[in-house]
mmCIF file of C-alpha atoms and ligand atoms in Angstrom:
data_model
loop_
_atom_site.group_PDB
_atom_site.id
_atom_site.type_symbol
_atom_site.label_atom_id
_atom_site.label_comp_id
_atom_site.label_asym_id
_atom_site.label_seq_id
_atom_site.Cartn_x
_atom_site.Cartn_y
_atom_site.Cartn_z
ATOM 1 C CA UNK A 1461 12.605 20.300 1.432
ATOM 2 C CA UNK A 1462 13.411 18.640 4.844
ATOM 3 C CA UNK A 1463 16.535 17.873 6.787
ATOM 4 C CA UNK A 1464 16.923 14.514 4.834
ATOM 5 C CA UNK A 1465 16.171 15.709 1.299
ATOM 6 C CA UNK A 1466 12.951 15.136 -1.066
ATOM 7 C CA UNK A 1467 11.509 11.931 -0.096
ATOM 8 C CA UNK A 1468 11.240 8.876 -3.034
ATOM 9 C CA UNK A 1469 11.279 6.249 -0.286
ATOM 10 C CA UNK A 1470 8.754 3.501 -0.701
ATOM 11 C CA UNK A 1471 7.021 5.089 2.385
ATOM 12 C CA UNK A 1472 6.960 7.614 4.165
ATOM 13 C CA UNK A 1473 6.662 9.695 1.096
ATOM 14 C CA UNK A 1474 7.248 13.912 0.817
ATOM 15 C CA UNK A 1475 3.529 15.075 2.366
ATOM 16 C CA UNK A 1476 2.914 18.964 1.285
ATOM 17 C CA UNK A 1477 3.143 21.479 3.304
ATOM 18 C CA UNK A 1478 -0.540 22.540 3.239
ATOM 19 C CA UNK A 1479 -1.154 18.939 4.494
ATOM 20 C CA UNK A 1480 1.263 19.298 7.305
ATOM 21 C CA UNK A 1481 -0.318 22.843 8.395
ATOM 22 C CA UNK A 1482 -3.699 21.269 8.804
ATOM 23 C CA UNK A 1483 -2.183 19.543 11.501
ATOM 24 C CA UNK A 1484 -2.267 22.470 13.444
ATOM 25 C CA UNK A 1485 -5.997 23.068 13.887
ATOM 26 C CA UNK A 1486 -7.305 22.882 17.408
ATOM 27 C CA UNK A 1487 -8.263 19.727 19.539
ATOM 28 C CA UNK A 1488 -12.670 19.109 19.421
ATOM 29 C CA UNK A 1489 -14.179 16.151 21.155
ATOM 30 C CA UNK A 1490 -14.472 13.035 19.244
ATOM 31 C CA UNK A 1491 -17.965 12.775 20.268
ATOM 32 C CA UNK A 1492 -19.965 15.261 18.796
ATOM 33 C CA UNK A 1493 -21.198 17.458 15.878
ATOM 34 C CA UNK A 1494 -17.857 19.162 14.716
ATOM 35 C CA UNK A 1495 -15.823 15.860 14.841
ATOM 36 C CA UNK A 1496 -18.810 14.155 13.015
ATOM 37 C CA UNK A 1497 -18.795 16.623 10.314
ATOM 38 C CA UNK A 1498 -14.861 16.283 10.384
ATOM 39 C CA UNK A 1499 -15.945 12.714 9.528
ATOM 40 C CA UNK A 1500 -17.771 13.195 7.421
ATOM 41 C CA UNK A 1501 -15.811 14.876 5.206
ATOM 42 C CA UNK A 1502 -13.294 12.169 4.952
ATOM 43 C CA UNK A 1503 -15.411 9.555 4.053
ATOM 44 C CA UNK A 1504 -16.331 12.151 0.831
ATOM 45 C CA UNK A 1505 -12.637 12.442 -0.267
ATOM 46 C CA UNK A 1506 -11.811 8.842 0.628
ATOM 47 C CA UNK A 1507 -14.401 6.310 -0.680
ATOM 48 C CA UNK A 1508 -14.066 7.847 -4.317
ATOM 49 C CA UNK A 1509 -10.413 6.816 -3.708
ATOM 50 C CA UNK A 1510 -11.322 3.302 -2.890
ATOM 51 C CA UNK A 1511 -14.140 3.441 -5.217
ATOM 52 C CA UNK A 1512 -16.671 2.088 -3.107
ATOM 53 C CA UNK A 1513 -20.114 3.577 -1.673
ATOM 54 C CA UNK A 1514 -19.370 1.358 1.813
ATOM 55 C CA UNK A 1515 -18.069 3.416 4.653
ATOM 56 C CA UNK A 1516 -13.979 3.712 5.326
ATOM 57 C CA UNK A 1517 -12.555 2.875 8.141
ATOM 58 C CA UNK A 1518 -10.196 4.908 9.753
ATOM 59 C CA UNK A 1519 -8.018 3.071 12.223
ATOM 60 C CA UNK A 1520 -5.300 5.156 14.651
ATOM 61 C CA UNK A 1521 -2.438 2.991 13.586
ATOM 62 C CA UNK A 1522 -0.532 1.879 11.352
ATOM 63 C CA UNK A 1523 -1.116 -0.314 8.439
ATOM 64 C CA UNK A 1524 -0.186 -3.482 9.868
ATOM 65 C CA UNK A 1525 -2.811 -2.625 12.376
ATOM 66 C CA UNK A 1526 -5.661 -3.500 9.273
ATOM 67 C CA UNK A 1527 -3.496 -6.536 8.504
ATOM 68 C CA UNK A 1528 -3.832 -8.208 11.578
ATOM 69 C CA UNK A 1529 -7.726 -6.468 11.914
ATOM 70 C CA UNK A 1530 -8.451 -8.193 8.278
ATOM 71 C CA UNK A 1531 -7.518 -11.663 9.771
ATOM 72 C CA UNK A 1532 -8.812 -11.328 13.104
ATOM 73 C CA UNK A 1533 -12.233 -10.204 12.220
ATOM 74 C CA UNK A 1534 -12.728 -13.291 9.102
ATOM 75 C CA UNK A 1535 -15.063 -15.990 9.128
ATOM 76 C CA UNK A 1536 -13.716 -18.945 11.487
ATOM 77 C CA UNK A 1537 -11.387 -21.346 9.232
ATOM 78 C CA UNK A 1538 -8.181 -21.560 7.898
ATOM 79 C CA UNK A 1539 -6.257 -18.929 5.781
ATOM 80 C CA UNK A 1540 -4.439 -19.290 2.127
ATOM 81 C CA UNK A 1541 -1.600 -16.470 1.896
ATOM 82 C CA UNK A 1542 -0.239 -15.840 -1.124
ATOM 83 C CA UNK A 1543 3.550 -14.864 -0.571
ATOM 84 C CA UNK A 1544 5.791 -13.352 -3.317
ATOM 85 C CA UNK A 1545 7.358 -10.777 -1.246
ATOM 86 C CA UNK A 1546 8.613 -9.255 2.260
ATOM 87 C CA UNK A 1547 5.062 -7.369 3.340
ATOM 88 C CA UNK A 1548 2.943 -10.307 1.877
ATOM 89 C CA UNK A 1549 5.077 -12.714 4.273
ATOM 90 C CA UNK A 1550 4.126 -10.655 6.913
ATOM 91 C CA UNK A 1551 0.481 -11.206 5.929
ATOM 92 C CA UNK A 1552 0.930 -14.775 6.201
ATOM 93 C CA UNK A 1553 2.785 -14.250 9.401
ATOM 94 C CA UNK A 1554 0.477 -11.983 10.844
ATOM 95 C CA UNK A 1555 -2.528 -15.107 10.335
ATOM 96 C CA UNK A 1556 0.015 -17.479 12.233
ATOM 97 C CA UNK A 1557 0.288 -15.186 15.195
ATOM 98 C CA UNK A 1558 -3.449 -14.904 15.270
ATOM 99 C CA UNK A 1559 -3.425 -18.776 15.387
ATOM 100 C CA UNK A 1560 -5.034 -18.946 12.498
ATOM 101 C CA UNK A 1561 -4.635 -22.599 10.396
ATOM 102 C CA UNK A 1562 -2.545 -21.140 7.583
ATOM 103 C CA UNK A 1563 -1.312 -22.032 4.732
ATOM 104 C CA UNK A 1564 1.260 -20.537 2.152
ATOM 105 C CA UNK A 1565 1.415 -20.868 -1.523
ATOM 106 C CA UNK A 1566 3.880 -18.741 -4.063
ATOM 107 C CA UNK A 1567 7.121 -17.795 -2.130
ATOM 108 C CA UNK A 1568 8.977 -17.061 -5.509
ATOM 109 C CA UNK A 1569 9.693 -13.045 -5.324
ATOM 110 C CA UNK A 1570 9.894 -12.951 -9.081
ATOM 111 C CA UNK A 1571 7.015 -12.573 -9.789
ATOM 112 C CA UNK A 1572 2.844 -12.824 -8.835
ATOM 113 C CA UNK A 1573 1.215 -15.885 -7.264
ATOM 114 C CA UNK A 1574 -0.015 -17.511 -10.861
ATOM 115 C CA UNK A 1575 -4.015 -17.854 -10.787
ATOM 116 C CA UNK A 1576 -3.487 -21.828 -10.954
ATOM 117 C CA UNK A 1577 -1.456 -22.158 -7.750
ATOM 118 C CA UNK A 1578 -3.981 -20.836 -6.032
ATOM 119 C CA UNK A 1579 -6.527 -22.793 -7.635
ATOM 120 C CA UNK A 1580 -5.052 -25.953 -6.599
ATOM 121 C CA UNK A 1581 -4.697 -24.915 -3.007
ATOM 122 C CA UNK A 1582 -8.570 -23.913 -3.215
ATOM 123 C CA UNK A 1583 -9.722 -26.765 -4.578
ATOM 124 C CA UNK A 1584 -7.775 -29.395 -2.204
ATOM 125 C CA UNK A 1585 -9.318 -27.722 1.121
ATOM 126 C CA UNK A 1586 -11.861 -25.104 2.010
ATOM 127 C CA UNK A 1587 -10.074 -21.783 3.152
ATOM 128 C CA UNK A 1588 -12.384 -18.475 4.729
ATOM 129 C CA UNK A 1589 -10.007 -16.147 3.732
ATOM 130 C CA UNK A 1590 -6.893 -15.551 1.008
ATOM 131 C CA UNK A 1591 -4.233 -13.262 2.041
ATOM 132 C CA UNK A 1592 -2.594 -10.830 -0.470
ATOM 133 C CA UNK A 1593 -0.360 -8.275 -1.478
ATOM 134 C CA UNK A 1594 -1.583 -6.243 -4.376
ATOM 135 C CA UNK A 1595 1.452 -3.659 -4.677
ATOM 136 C CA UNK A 1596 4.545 -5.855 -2.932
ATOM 137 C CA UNK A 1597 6.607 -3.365 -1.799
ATOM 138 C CA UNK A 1598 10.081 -4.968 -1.520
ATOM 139 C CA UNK A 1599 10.145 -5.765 -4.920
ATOM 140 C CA UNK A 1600 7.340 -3.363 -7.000
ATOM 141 C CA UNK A 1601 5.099 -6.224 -8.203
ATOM 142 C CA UNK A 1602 2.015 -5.830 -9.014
ATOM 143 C CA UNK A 1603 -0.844 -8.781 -8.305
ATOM 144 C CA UNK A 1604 -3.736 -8.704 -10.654
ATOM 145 C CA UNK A 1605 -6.725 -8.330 -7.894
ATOM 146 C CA UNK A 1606 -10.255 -8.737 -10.569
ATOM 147 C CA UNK A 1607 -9.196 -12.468 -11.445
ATOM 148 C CA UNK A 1608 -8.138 -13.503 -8.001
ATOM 149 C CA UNK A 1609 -10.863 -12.523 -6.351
ATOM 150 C CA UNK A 1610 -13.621 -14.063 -8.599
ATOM 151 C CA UNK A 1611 -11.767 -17.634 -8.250
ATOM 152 C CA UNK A 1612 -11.465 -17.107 -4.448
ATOM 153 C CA UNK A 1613 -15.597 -16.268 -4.324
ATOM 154 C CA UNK A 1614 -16.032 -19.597 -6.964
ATOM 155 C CA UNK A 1615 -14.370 -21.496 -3.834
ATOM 156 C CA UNK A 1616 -16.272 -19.692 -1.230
ATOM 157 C CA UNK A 1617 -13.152 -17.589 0.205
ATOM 158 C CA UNK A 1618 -12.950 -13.813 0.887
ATOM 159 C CA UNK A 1619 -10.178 -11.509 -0.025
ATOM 160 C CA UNK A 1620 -7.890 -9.469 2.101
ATOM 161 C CA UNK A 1621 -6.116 -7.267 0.311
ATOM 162 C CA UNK A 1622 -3.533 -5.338 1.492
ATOM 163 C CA UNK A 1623 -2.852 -2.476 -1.189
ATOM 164 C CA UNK A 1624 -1.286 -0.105 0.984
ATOM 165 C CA UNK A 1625 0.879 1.031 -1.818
ATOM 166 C CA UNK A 1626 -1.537 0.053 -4.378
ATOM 167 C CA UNK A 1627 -4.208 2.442 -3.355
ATOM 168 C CA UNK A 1628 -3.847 6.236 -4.191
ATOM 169 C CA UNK A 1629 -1.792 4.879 -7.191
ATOM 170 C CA UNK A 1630 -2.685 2.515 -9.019
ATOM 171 C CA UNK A 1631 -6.420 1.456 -9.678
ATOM 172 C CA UNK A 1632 -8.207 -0.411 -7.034
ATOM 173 C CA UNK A 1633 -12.151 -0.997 -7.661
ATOM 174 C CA UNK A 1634 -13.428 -2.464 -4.364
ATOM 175 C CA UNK A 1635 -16.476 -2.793 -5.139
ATOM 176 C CA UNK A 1636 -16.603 -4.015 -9.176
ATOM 177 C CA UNK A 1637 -14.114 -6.017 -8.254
ATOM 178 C CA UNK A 1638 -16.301 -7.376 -5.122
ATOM 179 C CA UNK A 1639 -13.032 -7.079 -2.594
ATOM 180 C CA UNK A 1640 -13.853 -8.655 0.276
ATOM 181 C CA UNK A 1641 -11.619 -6.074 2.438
ATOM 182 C CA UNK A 1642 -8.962 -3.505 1.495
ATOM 183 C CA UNK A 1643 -6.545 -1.594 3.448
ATOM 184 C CA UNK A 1644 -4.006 0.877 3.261
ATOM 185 C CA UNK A 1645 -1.639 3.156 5.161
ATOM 186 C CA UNK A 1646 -1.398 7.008 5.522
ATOM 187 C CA UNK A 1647 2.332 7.457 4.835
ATOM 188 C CA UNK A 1648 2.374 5.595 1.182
ATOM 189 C CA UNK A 1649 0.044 6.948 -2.032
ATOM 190 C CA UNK A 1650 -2.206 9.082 -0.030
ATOM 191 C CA UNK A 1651 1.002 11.077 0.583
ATOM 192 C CA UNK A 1652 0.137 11.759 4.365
ATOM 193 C CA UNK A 1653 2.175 11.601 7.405
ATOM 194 C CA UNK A 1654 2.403 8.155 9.077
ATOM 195 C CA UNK A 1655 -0.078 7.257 11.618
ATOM 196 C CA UNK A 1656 -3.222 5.938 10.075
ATOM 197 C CA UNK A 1657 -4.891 3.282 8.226
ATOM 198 C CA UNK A 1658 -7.836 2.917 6.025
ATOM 199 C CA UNK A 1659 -9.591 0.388 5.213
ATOM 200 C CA UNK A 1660 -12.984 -1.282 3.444
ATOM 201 C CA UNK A 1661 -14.870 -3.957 3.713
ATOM 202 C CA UNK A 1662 -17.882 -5.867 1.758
ATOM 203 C CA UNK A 1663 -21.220 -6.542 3.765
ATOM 204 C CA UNK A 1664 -20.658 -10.086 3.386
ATOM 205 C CA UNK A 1665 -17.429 -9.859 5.289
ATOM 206 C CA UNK A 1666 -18.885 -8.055 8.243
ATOM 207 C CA UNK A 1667 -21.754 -10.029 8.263
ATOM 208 C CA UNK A 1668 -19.516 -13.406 8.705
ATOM 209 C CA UNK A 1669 -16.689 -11.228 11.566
ATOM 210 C CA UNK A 1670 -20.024 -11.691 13.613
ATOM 211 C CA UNK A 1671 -19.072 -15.849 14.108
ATOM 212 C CA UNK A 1672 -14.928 -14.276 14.577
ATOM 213 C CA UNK A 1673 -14.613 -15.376 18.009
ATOM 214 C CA UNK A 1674 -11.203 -14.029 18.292
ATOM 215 C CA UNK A 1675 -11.962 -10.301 16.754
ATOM 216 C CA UNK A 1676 -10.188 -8.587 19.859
ATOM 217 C CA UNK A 1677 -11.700 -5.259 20.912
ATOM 218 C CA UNK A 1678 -9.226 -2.217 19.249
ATOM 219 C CA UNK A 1679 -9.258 -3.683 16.097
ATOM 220 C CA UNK A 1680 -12.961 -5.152 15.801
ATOM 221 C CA UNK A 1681 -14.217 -4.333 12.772
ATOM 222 C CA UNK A 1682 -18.335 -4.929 13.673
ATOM 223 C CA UNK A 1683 -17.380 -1.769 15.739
ATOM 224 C CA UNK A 1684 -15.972 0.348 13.196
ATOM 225 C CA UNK A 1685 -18.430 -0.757 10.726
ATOM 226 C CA UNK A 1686 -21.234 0.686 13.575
ATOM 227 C CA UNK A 1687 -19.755 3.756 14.644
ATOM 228 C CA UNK A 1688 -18.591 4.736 10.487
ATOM 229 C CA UNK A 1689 -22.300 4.694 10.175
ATOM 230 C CA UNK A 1690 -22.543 7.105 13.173
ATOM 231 C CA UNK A 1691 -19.327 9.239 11.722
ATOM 232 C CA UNK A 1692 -17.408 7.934 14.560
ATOM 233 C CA UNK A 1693 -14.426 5.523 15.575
ATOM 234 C CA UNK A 1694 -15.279 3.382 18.331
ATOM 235 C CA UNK A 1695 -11.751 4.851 20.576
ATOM 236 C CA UNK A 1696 -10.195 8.747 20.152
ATOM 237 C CA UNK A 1697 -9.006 8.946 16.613
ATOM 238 C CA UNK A 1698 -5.196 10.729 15.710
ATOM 239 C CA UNK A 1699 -7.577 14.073 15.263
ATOM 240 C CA UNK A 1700 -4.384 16.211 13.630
ATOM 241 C CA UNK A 1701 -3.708 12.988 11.183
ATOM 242 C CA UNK A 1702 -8.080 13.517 10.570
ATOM 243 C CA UNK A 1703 -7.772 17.132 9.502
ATOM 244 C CA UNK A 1704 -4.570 16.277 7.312
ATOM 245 C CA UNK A 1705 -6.706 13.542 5.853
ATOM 246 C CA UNK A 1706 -9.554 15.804 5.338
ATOM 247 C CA UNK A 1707 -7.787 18.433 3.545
ATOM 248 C CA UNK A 1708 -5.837 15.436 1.097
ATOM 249 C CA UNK A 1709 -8.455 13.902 0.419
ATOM 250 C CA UNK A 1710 -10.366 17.266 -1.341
ATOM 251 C CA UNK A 1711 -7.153 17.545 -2.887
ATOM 252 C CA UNK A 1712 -7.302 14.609 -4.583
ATOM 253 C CA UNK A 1713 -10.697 14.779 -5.493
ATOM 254 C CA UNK A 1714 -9.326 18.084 -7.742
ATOM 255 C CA UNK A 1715 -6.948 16.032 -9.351
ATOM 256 C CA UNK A 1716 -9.141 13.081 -10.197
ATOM 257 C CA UNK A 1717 -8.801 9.819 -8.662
ATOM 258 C CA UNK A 1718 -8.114 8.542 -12.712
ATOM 259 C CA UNK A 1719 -5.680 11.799 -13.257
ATOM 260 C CA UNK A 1720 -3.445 10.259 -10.070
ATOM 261 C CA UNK A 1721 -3.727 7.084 -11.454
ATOM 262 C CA UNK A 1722 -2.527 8.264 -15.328
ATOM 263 C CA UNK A 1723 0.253 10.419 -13.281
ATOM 264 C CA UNK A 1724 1.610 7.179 -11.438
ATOM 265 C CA UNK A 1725 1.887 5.219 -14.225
ATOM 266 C CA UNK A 1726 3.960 7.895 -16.066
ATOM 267 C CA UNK A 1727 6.222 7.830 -13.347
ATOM 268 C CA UNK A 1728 6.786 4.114 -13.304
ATOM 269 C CA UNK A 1729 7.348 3.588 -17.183
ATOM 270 C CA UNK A 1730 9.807 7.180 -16.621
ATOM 271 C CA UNK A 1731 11.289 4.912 -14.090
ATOM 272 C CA UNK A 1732 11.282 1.676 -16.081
ATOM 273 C CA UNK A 1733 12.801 3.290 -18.839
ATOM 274 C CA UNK A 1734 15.372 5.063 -16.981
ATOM 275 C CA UNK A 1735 16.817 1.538 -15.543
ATOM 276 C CA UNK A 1736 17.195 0.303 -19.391
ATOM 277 C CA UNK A 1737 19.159 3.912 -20.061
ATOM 278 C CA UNK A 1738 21.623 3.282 -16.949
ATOM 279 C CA UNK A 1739 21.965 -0.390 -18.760
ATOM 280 C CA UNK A 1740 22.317 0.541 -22.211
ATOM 281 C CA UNK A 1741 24.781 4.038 -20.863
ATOM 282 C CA UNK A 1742 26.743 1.950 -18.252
ATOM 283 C CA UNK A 1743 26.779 -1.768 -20.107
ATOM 284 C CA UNK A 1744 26.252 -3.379 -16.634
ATOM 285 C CA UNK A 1745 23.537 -5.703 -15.308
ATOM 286 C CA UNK A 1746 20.951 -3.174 -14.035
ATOM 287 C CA UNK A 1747 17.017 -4.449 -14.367
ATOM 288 C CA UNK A 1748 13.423 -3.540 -12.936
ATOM 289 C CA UNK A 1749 13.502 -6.493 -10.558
ATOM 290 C CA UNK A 1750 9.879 -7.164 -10.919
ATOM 291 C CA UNK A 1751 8.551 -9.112 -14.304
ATOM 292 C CA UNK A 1752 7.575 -6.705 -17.322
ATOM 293 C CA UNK A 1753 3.597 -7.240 -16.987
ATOM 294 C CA UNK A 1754 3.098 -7.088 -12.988
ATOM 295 C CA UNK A 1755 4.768 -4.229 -12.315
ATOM 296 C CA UNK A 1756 3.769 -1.722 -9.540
ATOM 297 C CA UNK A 1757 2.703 1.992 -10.654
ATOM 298 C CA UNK A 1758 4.152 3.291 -7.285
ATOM 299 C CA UNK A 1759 7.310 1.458 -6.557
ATOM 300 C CA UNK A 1760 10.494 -0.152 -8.326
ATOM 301 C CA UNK A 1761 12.932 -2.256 -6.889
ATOM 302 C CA UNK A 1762 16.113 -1.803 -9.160
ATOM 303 C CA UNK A 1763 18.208 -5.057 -9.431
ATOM 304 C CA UNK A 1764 21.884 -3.895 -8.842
ATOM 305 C CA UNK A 1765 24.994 -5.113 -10.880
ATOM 306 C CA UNK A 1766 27.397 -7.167 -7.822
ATOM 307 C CA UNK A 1767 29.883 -4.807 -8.127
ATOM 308 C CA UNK A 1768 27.498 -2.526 -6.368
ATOM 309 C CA UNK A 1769 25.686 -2.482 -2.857
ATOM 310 C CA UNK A 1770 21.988 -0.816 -2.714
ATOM 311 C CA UNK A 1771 23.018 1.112 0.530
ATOM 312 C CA UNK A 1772 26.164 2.733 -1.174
ATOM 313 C CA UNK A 1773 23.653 4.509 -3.759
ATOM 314 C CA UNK A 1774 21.347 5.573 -1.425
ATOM 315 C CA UNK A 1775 24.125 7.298 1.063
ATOM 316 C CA UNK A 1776 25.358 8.587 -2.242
ATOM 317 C CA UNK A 1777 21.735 9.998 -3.833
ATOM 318 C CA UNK A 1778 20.860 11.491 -0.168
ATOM 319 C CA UNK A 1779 23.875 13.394 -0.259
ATOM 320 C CA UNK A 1780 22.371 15.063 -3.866
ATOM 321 C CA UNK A 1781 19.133 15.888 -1.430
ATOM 322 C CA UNK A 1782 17.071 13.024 -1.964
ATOM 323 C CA UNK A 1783 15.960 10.002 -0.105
ATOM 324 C CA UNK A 1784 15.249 6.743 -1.823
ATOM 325 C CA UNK A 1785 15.343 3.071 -0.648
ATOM 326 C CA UNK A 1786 17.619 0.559 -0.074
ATOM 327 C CA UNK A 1787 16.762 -2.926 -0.851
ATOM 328 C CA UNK A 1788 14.528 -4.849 1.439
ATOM 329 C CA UNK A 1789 14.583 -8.059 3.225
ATOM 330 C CA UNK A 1790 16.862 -10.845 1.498
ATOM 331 C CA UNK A 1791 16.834 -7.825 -1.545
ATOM 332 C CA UNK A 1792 19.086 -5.704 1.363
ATOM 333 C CA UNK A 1793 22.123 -5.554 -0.645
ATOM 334 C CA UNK A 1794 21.240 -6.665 -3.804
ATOM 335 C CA UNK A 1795 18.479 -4.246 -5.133
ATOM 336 C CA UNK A 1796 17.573 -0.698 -4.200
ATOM 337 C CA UNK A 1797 13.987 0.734 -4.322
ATOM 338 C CA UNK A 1798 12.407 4.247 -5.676
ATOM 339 C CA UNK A 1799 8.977 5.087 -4.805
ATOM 340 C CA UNK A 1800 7.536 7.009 -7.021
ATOM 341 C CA UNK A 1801 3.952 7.363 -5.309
ATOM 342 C CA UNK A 1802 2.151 10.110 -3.871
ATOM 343 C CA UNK A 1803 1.825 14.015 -4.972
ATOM 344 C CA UNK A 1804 5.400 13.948 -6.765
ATOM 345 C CA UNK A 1805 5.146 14.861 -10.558
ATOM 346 C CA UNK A 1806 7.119 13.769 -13.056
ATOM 347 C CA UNK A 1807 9.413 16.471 -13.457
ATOM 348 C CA UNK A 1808 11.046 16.084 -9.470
ATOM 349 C CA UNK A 1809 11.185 12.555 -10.460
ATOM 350 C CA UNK A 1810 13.419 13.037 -13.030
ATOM 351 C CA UNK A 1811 15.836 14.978 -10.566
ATOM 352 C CA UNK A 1812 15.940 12.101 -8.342
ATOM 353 C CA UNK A 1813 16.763 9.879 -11.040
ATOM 354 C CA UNK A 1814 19.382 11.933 -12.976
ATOM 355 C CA UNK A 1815 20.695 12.420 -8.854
ATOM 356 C CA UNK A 1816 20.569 8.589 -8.953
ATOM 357 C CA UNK A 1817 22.503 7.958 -12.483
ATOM 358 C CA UNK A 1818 24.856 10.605 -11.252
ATOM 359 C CA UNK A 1819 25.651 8.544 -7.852
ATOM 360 C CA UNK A 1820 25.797 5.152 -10.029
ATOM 361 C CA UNK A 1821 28.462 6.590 -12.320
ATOM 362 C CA UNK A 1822 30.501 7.746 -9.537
ATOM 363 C CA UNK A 1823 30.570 4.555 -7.989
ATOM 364 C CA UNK A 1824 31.540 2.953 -11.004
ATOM 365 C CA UNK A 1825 34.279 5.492 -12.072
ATOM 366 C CA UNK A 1826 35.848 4.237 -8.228
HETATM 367 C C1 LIG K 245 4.459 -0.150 4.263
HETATM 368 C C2 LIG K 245 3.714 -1.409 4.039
HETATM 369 C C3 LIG K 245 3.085 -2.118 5.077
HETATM 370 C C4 LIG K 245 3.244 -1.779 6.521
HETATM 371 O O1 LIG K 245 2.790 -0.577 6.831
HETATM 372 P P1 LIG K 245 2.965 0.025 8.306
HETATM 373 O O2 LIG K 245 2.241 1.307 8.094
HETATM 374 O O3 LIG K 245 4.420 0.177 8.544
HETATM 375 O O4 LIG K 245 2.317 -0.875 9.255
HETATM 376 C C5 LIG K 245 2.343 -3.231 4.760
HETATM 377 N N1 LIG K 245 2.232 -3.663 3.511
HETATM 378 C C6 LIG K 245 2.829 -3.032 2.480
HETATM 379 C C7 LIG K 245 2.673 -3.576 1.103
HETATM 380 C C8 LIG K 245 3.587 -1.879 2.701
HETATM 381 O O5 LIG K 245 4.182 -1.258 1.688
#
């Protein structure tokens, strides 16, 4: 346990300790045989992950860095974000400060962007690229990605998905599901320090970054499409966050991508059904903020009664040794977040949460 307690924050989430030792192995030279291998090696633990047979990228940043790499690097033409959420407003936001033409649909946080929104938006104007969110992380919705992205490919867009705590967690198929890109961050699901980002992305999308005439140079993914096929990065990769990557990704290849998956979703419904407990035990207003059927398998954002601030409980559960979340964006006060995501099992999660229930009754009894 750290300093700060057991981490259930939406990110960065409790990394093991024999993931934080492999950070200790010596410097090598990024060109060359050893690093190569190194490479190697992480593309075998992480493309079962994202369930593709393309290569993954591995970018020395963080997260955001794919975000704004999935817009720069997409086919010339304006952009369709899909915004029900803090992070997938920051997509959108992201495409305006790459000048792209962009236009929102959604902006209701209760829920997904419905299918037929989107439609209407596609079939008014031709867009290269939609923009979304699969696992929103300021409120724990969950975006059905299969459905979207045939529609988008009807209309002749591509898909950027960010699923950067969607991946590791909950299932993501990039290539059935013929995901145009997909990206995530070190420090969410894959339960690794902060630091770097993966991501994927179809032929056809690297194909069309060719005519991006803005793709910028660190972030340009025709280059780390070329060197992944080399086992390279086109600049000097974090090489300590590569060797913790290395050894994580073996580890999850022992559990089974599908046993992760099975292990997050116990975890959420634990969760779910620990919110209508503290509502049934309590008799005030607490509720999973995000609708019954799109609910993320790696976060929850816990709608708070108003006699209660989000930032009281979590000073109160980190004095009981764990950290959690407080609400985020215009949720600040008004919601507070657990992430349940990463190696945690079931059993520590149910010490945060009793920790949690314990917290919530004090403040009550005040
Ligand atoms: C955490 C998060 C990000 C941003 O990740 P950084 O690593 O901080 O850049 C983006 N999108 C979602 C959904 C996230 O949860």
């Amino acid at each position: 346990m750290s300093d700060f307690g057991t981490f259930f924050l939406p990110g960065p989430t409790e990394v093991r300790r024999e993931v934080l030792e492999a950070m200790l192995a010596p410097m090598l030279p990024h060109r060359g045989a050893v690093f190569e291998a190194l490479f190697a090696r992480i593309q075998k633990g992480l493309r079962p992950i994202f369930r593709t047979t393309r290569p993954v990228y591995v970018s020395s940043s963080s997260a955001t860095g794919l975000m704004e790499a999935a817009i720069r690097c997409a086919a010339p033409g304006p952009i369709l974000s899909m915004v029900n959420g803090a992070f997938s407003e920051r997509f959108a936001n992201i495409a305006l400060a790459c000048g792209r033409d962009t236009h929102v649909v959604g902006g209701d946080w209760h829920r997904a962007v419905p299918l037929d929104v989107v439609e209407r938006a596609l079939r008014e104007r031709r867009f290269s690229a939609i923009t979304v969110v699969h696992s929103e992380t300021s409120t724990g919705t969950l975006t059905a990605l299969p459905e979207l992205a045939a529609l988008a490919h009807e209309y002749g867009a591509a898909v950027l998905v960010d699923s950067v705590t969607g991946l590791a967690g909950v299932p993501v198929e990039t290539d059935a599901w013929d995901l145009d890109f997909v990206l995530t961050g070190s420090q969410k699901a894959l339960a690794l320090p902060p630091g770097l980002a993966f991501g994927v992305a179809s032929t056809r999308y690297i194909e069309q970054a060719h005519s991006a005439t803005a793709r910028g140079l660190y972030f340009d993914m025709v280059e780390f499409e070329e060197f992944a096929h080399k086992n390279q990065t086109p600049s000097t990769p974090a090489i300590s966050l590569l060797y913790a990557t290395a050894v994580q990704g073996e580890h999850i290849a022992h559990e089974t991508i599908e046993a992760r998956w099975a292990r997050h979703a116990e975890m959420a419904n634990m969760t779910h059904a620990w919110v209508g407990r503290l509502r049934d035990d309590t008799g005030e207003a607490f509720c999973v903020y995000a609708p019954e059927h799109a609910r993320s398998g790696t976060v929850t954002a816990v709608a708070l009664p108003p006699t209660l601030k989000g930032d009281d409980i979590v000073k109160g559960v980190a004095k009981r040794g764990f950290v959690i979340g407080g609400g985020y964006g215009k949720l600040k006060s008004t919601t507070f977040r657990i992430g349940h995501m990463g190696d945690h099992t079931p059993d520590r999660l149910a010490l945060c949460l009793e920790a949690t229930s314990d917290t919530i009754r004090e403040l009550l009894a005040k």
